Each structure stands twice: as structure tokens, then as C-alpha cells.
Short mmCIF file of C-alpha atoms in Angstrom, two decimals:
data_model
loop_
_atom_site.label_atom_id
_atom_site.label_comp_id
_atom_site.label_asym_id
_atom_site.label_seq_id
_atom_site.Cartn_x
_atom_site.Cartn_y
_atom_site.Cartn_z
CA ASN A 1 128.89 33.96 -10.60
CA VAL A 2 131.53 32.76 -13.04
CA ASN A 3 131.68 29.06 -13.93
CA LEU A 4 135.20 27.87 -14.72
CA PHE A 5 135.99 24.82 -16.85
CA PHE A 6 139.42 23.19 -17.06
CA ASP A 7 140.61 20.80 -19.75
CA ASP A 8 143.84 19.98 -17.93
CA LYS A 9 142.87 19.88 -14.23
CA VAL A 10 140.86 17.42 -12.11
CA LEU A 11 139.41 19.28 -9.10
CA ASN A 12 137.52 16.58 -7.15
CA GLY A 13 134.82 19.02 -6.12
CA PHE A 14 132.76 16.26 -4.52
CA MET A 15 135.27 16.15 -1.65
CA GLY A 16 134.67 19.73 -0.55
CA ALA A 17 132.60 21.42 2.13
CA GLY A 18 130.63 24.64 2.25
CA GLY A 19 132.91 26.28 4.80
CA ASN A 20 136.23 25.88 3.02
CA ALA A 21 135.85 28.67 0.48
CA THR A 22 138.35 31.51 0.20
CA GLY A 23 136.93 35.00 -0.17
CA ILE A 24 138.17 38.52 -0.80
CA ASP A 25 136.66 41.86 0.18
CA ASP A 26 138.55 44.00 -2.31
CA PHE A 27 135.33 44.89 -4.15
CA ASN A 28 132.93 44.88 -1.22
CA GLY A 29 131.30 47.92 0.38
CA ASP A 30 133.53 51.01 0.23
CA ASN A 31 136.78 49.06 -0.12
CA PHE A 32 137.39 50.34 -3.66
CA ASP A 33 137.13 53.57 -5.62
CA HIS A 34 133.61 53.96 -7.05
CA THR A 35 134.43 57.07 -9.09
CA GLY A 36 132.62 56.93 -12.42
CA LEU A 37 131.17 53.47 -11.84
CA GLY A 38 127.58 54.64 -11.42
CA PHE A 39 126.75 52.52 -8.40
CA ILE A 40 127.33 52.21 -4.66
CA GLY A 41 128.05 49.06 -2.68
CA GLY A 42 129.74 45.91 -3.88
CA GLY A 43 130.12 42.29 -2.94
CA ASN A 44 132.45 39.62 -1.66
CA ILE A 45 134.06 37.27 -4.17
CA ASN A 46 134.62 33.69 -3.07
CA CYS A 47 135.76 30.41 -4.51
CA GLY A 48 135.68 26.96 -2.96
CA SER A 49 134.65 23.36 -3.29
CA GLY A 50 131.13 22.86 -1.98
CA ALA A 51 130.61 19.08 -2.04
CA THR A 52 129.18 19.02 -5.56
CA ARG A 53 126.82 16.13 -6.31
CA PRO A 54 126.55 14.51 -9.76
CA ILE A 55 122.77 14.79 -10.14
CA GLU A 56 122.40 18.25 -8.64
CA VAL A 57 125.47 19.85 -10.25
CA ARG A 58 125.97 19.44 -14.01
CA PRO A 59 127.86 22.53 -15.23
CA VAL A 60 128.67 22.71 -18.94
CA PRO A 61 130.27 25.49 -21.00
CA GLN A 62 128.07 27.98 -22.81
CA GLY A 63 127.16 26.78 -26.27
CA THR A 64 126.73 23.16 -25.18
CA PRO A 65 123.42 21.64 -26.37
CA ARG A 66 120.85 21.47 -23.58
CA TRP A 67 120.25 17.75 -24.12
CA GLY A 68 121.44 14.77 -26.16
CA SER A 69 124.78 13.04 -26.67
CA GLU A 70 126.89 16.23 -26.82
CA TRP A 71 125.38 17.46 -23.55
CA LYS A 72 126.09 14.08 -21.93
CA LYS A 73 129.71 14.17 -23.05
CA ALA A 74 130.21 17.70 -21.71
CA ALA A 75 128.44 16.94 -18.42
CA ALA A 76 130.62 13.87 -17.86
CA LYS A 77 133.82 15.66 -18.86
CA TYR A 78 133.40 18.79 -16.79
CA PHE A 79 131.70 17.47 -13.65
CA ASN A 80 135.11 16.91 -12.11
CA ARG A 81 136.86 19.72 -13.98
CA SER A 82 134.83 22.76 -13.03
CA CYS A 83 134.33 25.18 -10.17
CA SER A 84 132.67 28.52 -9.58
CA VAL A 85 133.87 31.94 -8.51
CA ALA A 86 130.82 33.34 -6.75
CA ILE A 87 129.78 36.88 -5.86
CA GLN A 88 127.49 37.84 -3.02
CA GLY A 89 126.48 41.40 -3.74
CA ALA A 90 124.68 44.03 -1.73
CA CYS A 91 121.15 45.14 -2.52
CA GLN A 92 120.12 48.62 -1.46
CA SER A 93 116.87 49.51 0.29
CA TYR A 94 114.07 50.81 -1.94
CA ARG A 95 110.60 52.05 -1.08
CA GLY A 96 109.14 49.85 -3.82
CA ASN A 97 110.45 46.67 -2.18
CA TYR A 98 108.13 45.64 0.63
CA LEU A 99 106.08 42.92 2.32
CA ASP A 100 102.32 43.09 2.78
CA LEU A 101 99.34 40.80 3.30
CA ASP A 102 98.15 39.09 0.14
CA PRO A 103 94.61 40.21 -0.76
CA THR A 104 93.78 36.90 -2.44
CA TYR A 105 95.70 33.92 -1.11
CA ARG A 106 95.20 32.50 2.39
CA ASP A 107 96.67 29.69 4.47
CA ALA A 108 94.88 26.66 5.93
CA TYR A 109 93.60 28.80 8.82
CA GLY A 110 92.09 31.44 6.55
CA LEU A 111 94.78 34.00 7.31
CA PRO A 112 96.26 36.02 4.43
CA LEU A 113 99.65 34.90 3.18
CA LEU A 114 102.66 37.17 3.21
CA ARG A 115 103.28 38.77 -0.19
CA MET A 116 106.69 40.02 -1.31
CA THR A 117 107.13 42.80 -3.84
CA PHE A 118 110.79 43.00 -4.85
CA ASP A 119 113.11 43.76 -7.72
CA ARG A 120 116.69 44.82 -8.21
CA HIS A 121 117.47 48.27 -9.61
CA GLU A 122 120.04 49.75 -11.98
CA ASN A 123 122.46 50.17 -9.07
CA GLU A 124 122.50 46.42 -8.43
CA HIS A 125 122.78 45.59 -12.13
CA LYS A 126 125.82 47.84 -12.58
CA MET A 127 127.40 46.50 -9.39
CA SER A 128 126.85 42.90 -10.49
CA VAL A 129 128.41 43.45 -13.92
CA TYR A 130 131.45 45.19 -12.41
CA VAL A 131 132.16 42.69 -9.63
CA THR A 132 131.39 39.68 -11.84
CA ASN A 133 133.94 40.92 -14.37
CA LYS A 134 136.48 41.11 -11.54
CA ALA A 135 135.64 37.48 -10.72
CA ALA A 136 136.18 36.62 -14.39
CA GLU A 137 139.67 38.13 -14.16
CA ILE A 138 140.35 35.75 -11.27
CA GLY A 139 139.09 32.84 -13.35
CA LYS A 140 141.35 33.82 -16.23
CA ALA A 141 144.34 33.98 -13.87
CA MET A 142 143.45 30.49 -12.61
CA GLY A 143 143.93 29.20 -16.13
CA ALA A 144 140.36 28.24 -16.96
CA SER A 145 139.95 26.80 -20.45
CA LYS A 146 136.40 28.14 -20.72
CA MET A 147 134.23 30.45 -18.61
CA ASN A 148 130.54 31.22 -18.23
CA VAL A 149 130.24 34.80 -16.93
CA ASN A 150 126.83 35.31 -15.34
CA PRO A 151 126.10 38.79 -13.91
CA ARG A 152 122.62 39.49 -12.50
CA THR A 153 121.05 42.05 -14.81
CA GLY A 154 117.45 41.01 -15.47
CA LYS A 155 114.24 41.08 -13.50
CA TYR A 156 114.36 39.29 -10.18
CA THR A 157 113.05 35.74 -10.13
CA ILE A 158 112.83 33.42 -7.15
CA VAL A 159 112.99 30.27 -9.33
CA PRO A 160 116.76 29.54 -9.47
CA TYR A 161 118.32 29.00 -6.05
CA GLN A 162 120.27 32.06 -4.95
CA SER A 163 120.41 32.24 -1.17
CA THR A 164 118.33 31.31 1.83
CA HIS A 165 119.78 34.08 3.98
CA ASN A 166 116.78 36.35 3.56
CA THR A 167 116.67 39.74 5.24
CA GLY A 168 114.15 42.48 5.95
CA GLY A 169 110.52 42.71 6.98
CA THR A 170 110.87 43.77 10.62
CA VAL A 171 113.33 46.61 10.17
CA MET A 172 115.24 47.90 13.20
CA GLY A 173 115.46 51.63 13.82
CA ALA A 174 115.36 54.52 16.27
CA ASP A 175 111.97 55.87 15.13
CA PRO A 176 108.74 53.85 15.55
CA ASN A 177 107.28 55.69 12.56
CA THR A 178 109.87 54.24 10.19
CA SER A 179 110.82 50.92 11.80
CA VAL A 180 109.23 47.86 13.39
CA VAL A 181 111.63 47.10 16.25
CA ASN A 182 114.07 49.08 18.37
CA LYS A 183 117.77 48.37 18.80
CA TYR A 184 116.97 45.47 21.12
CA LEU A 185 114.73 43.94 18.40
CA GLN A 186 111.72 44.70 20.60
CA SER A 187 108.47 45.58 18.86
CA TRP A 188 107.52 49.23 19.17
CA ASP A 189 103.84 48.28 19.34
CA VAL A 190 103.83 45.18 21.59
CA HIS A 191 106.53 45.31 24.25
CA ASN A 192 106.67 41.56 24.95
CA VAL A 193 107.38 40.68 21.30
CA PHE A 194 111.05 40.44 20.29
CA ALA A 195 111.67 39.73 16.59
CA ILE A 196 115.16 38.25 16.69
CA SER A 197 116.16 37.55 13.11
CA ALA A 198 117.69 38.99 9.96
CA GLY A 199 114.33 40.68 9.44
CA ALA A 200 115.89 43.59 11.34
CA PHE A 201 118.08 44.47 8.34
CA PRO A 202 116.79 47.26 6.05
CA GLN A 203 118.79 45.73 3.20
CA ASN A 204 121.29 42.99 2.46
CA GLY A 205 124.99 43.76 2.43
CA GLY A 206 127.67 41.84 0.59
CA TYR A 207 127.70 39.11 3.23
CA ASN A 208 125.45 36.51 4.74
CA PRO A 209 123.77 38.14 7.77
CA THR A 210 124.43 35.26 10.19
CA GLY A 211 127.27 36.78 12.19
CA THR A 212 125.51 40.10 12.73
CA VAL A 213 122.27 38.31 13.64
CA GLY A 214 124.26 36.45 16.31
CA ALA A 215 125.57 39.73 17.74
CA LEU A 216 122.09 41.29 17.74
CA THR A 217 120.74 38.17 19.45
CA PHE A 218 123.25 38.46 22.28
CA GLN A 219 122.38 42.14 22.67
CA ALA A 220 118.64 41.40 22.76
CA LEU A 221 118.99 38.53 25.25
CA GLU A 222 121.19 40.61 27.52
CA ALA A 223 118.57 43.37 27.55
CA ILE A 224 115.76 40.89 28.21
CA LYS A 225 117.68 39.31 31.08
CA THR A 226 119.01 42.44 32.77
CA LYS A 227 116.26 44.96 31.99
CA TYR A 228 113.01 43.56 30.64
CA LEU A 229 112.45 40.73 33.12
CA LYS A 230 113.00 43.12 36.02
CA ARG A 231 110.61 45.71 34.67
CA PRO A 232 108.57 44.58 31.63
CA GLY A 233 107.86 47.37 29.19
CA ALA A 234 109.42 49.35 26.41
CA LEU A 235 113.22 49.26 26.61
CA VAL A 236 113.64 52.42 24.52
#
């Protein structure tokens, strides 16, 4: 994302809501020329006021001390004079990103926990730098006095909040050898198990998956109602 700081504008970000952002798709998917960029995919760019809270949200310009009187002055000054231009970028599917059963850690019932092995690749790093720089151009046009430009280029870490719209794990496909569920989100192995979730996605695009999950849910429920209940078994 790109954090914007204004010396001459009061934005009242605490009055906002998560759904009032404005987004553009100019640099998402195949909507732009990728010639010479060295990556595929892209991301949506959005800006809005998300009901910022004074304890949770304390943005300060880069170079501000991390504590002390100068930090306090900057936090107080820019709480109501800052906003963010955010990017939600795509992440491609890689064989080295997978879920398996943890060989060491178990839950309260003695069952192995789910273990995630994941990292971004050079494609995602290049995409993030490119699209984040486009977001910075938007911030400059908005008249920001200062900007923090924050592309994702390092190793993946789950520590800072990024998104709770997780995808993958029960991938949908046409071949039971390379997927977990069929197009109706029905398990290839156990016909009365339907895994209706964003787990069906092989990767994450430049959007939250919610709308597509809703469409897949309607498709699965229609198949259950009109086909499966009449004759239980594999639908494909």
C-alpha cells in the first residue's frame, strides 16, 4: 500500500466504512500491457475511509522516531490527516506452496494440525513494485505532502494483518488426480462431502474471492437439490 499524509487537509477517516472505497482495475489481470515488465497478473487499486480508530491506526511518515515525544506529535498530527491507497494483488499458483499435516504439532484431540508452506515469488515481487508505484502516482496527484510507499518484496510473514480472505487447499478441477473437488465442489473421494468455500481456488486473483464463492455456492446447492438428493453419488 501507499500511506498518504496531508499537511493541509483534514480527512475525518473515523467516519468511514469498509464498503465505501473507490477502486480501479486499470492494472489488474490482463487489463494493461505487460510487455517487458517481467511478470503476469496485477491487482486492484483502491482508496477509501475505513473507520480508522485512534488506538489501532497510528500512521506516521517514514523517518519519524518509533517512540517518544516526536512520535507522539506526528501520531496526533496525522491521525486525521492521512489515508491509504491500497493494492490487492494476485498471487500465482506454485507447486512449492501447499498444505499438509504437521508432523509435530497436534490439537486437543491428538489430531495433527494443518501446516501451511507458502511464499511469494519473483513474479509477485515485480508485480507489487509496479502496481504500488502506480498507486504512488495517484497519491502524488491527490496532493499528499508525504508518502510511505510499501511494496511487498520480502519473504512472506503472517504477522502483520494482510487479509482474511484466504484461498486454496481444496482445489476445484476436472481431474481427480490434480484436484480435490469437482465443479460442484463435491469431493472426488467421498461423494457426500461438499467443500463450499474459497478453498476451491488454485490461487488468489486481484480481488477478494467472496463474490465468486457466492456464485459457486449457488451452483453447488442447485446441483445438490436437483441432482444429488434424487440420486446420491458422484455428480461428475
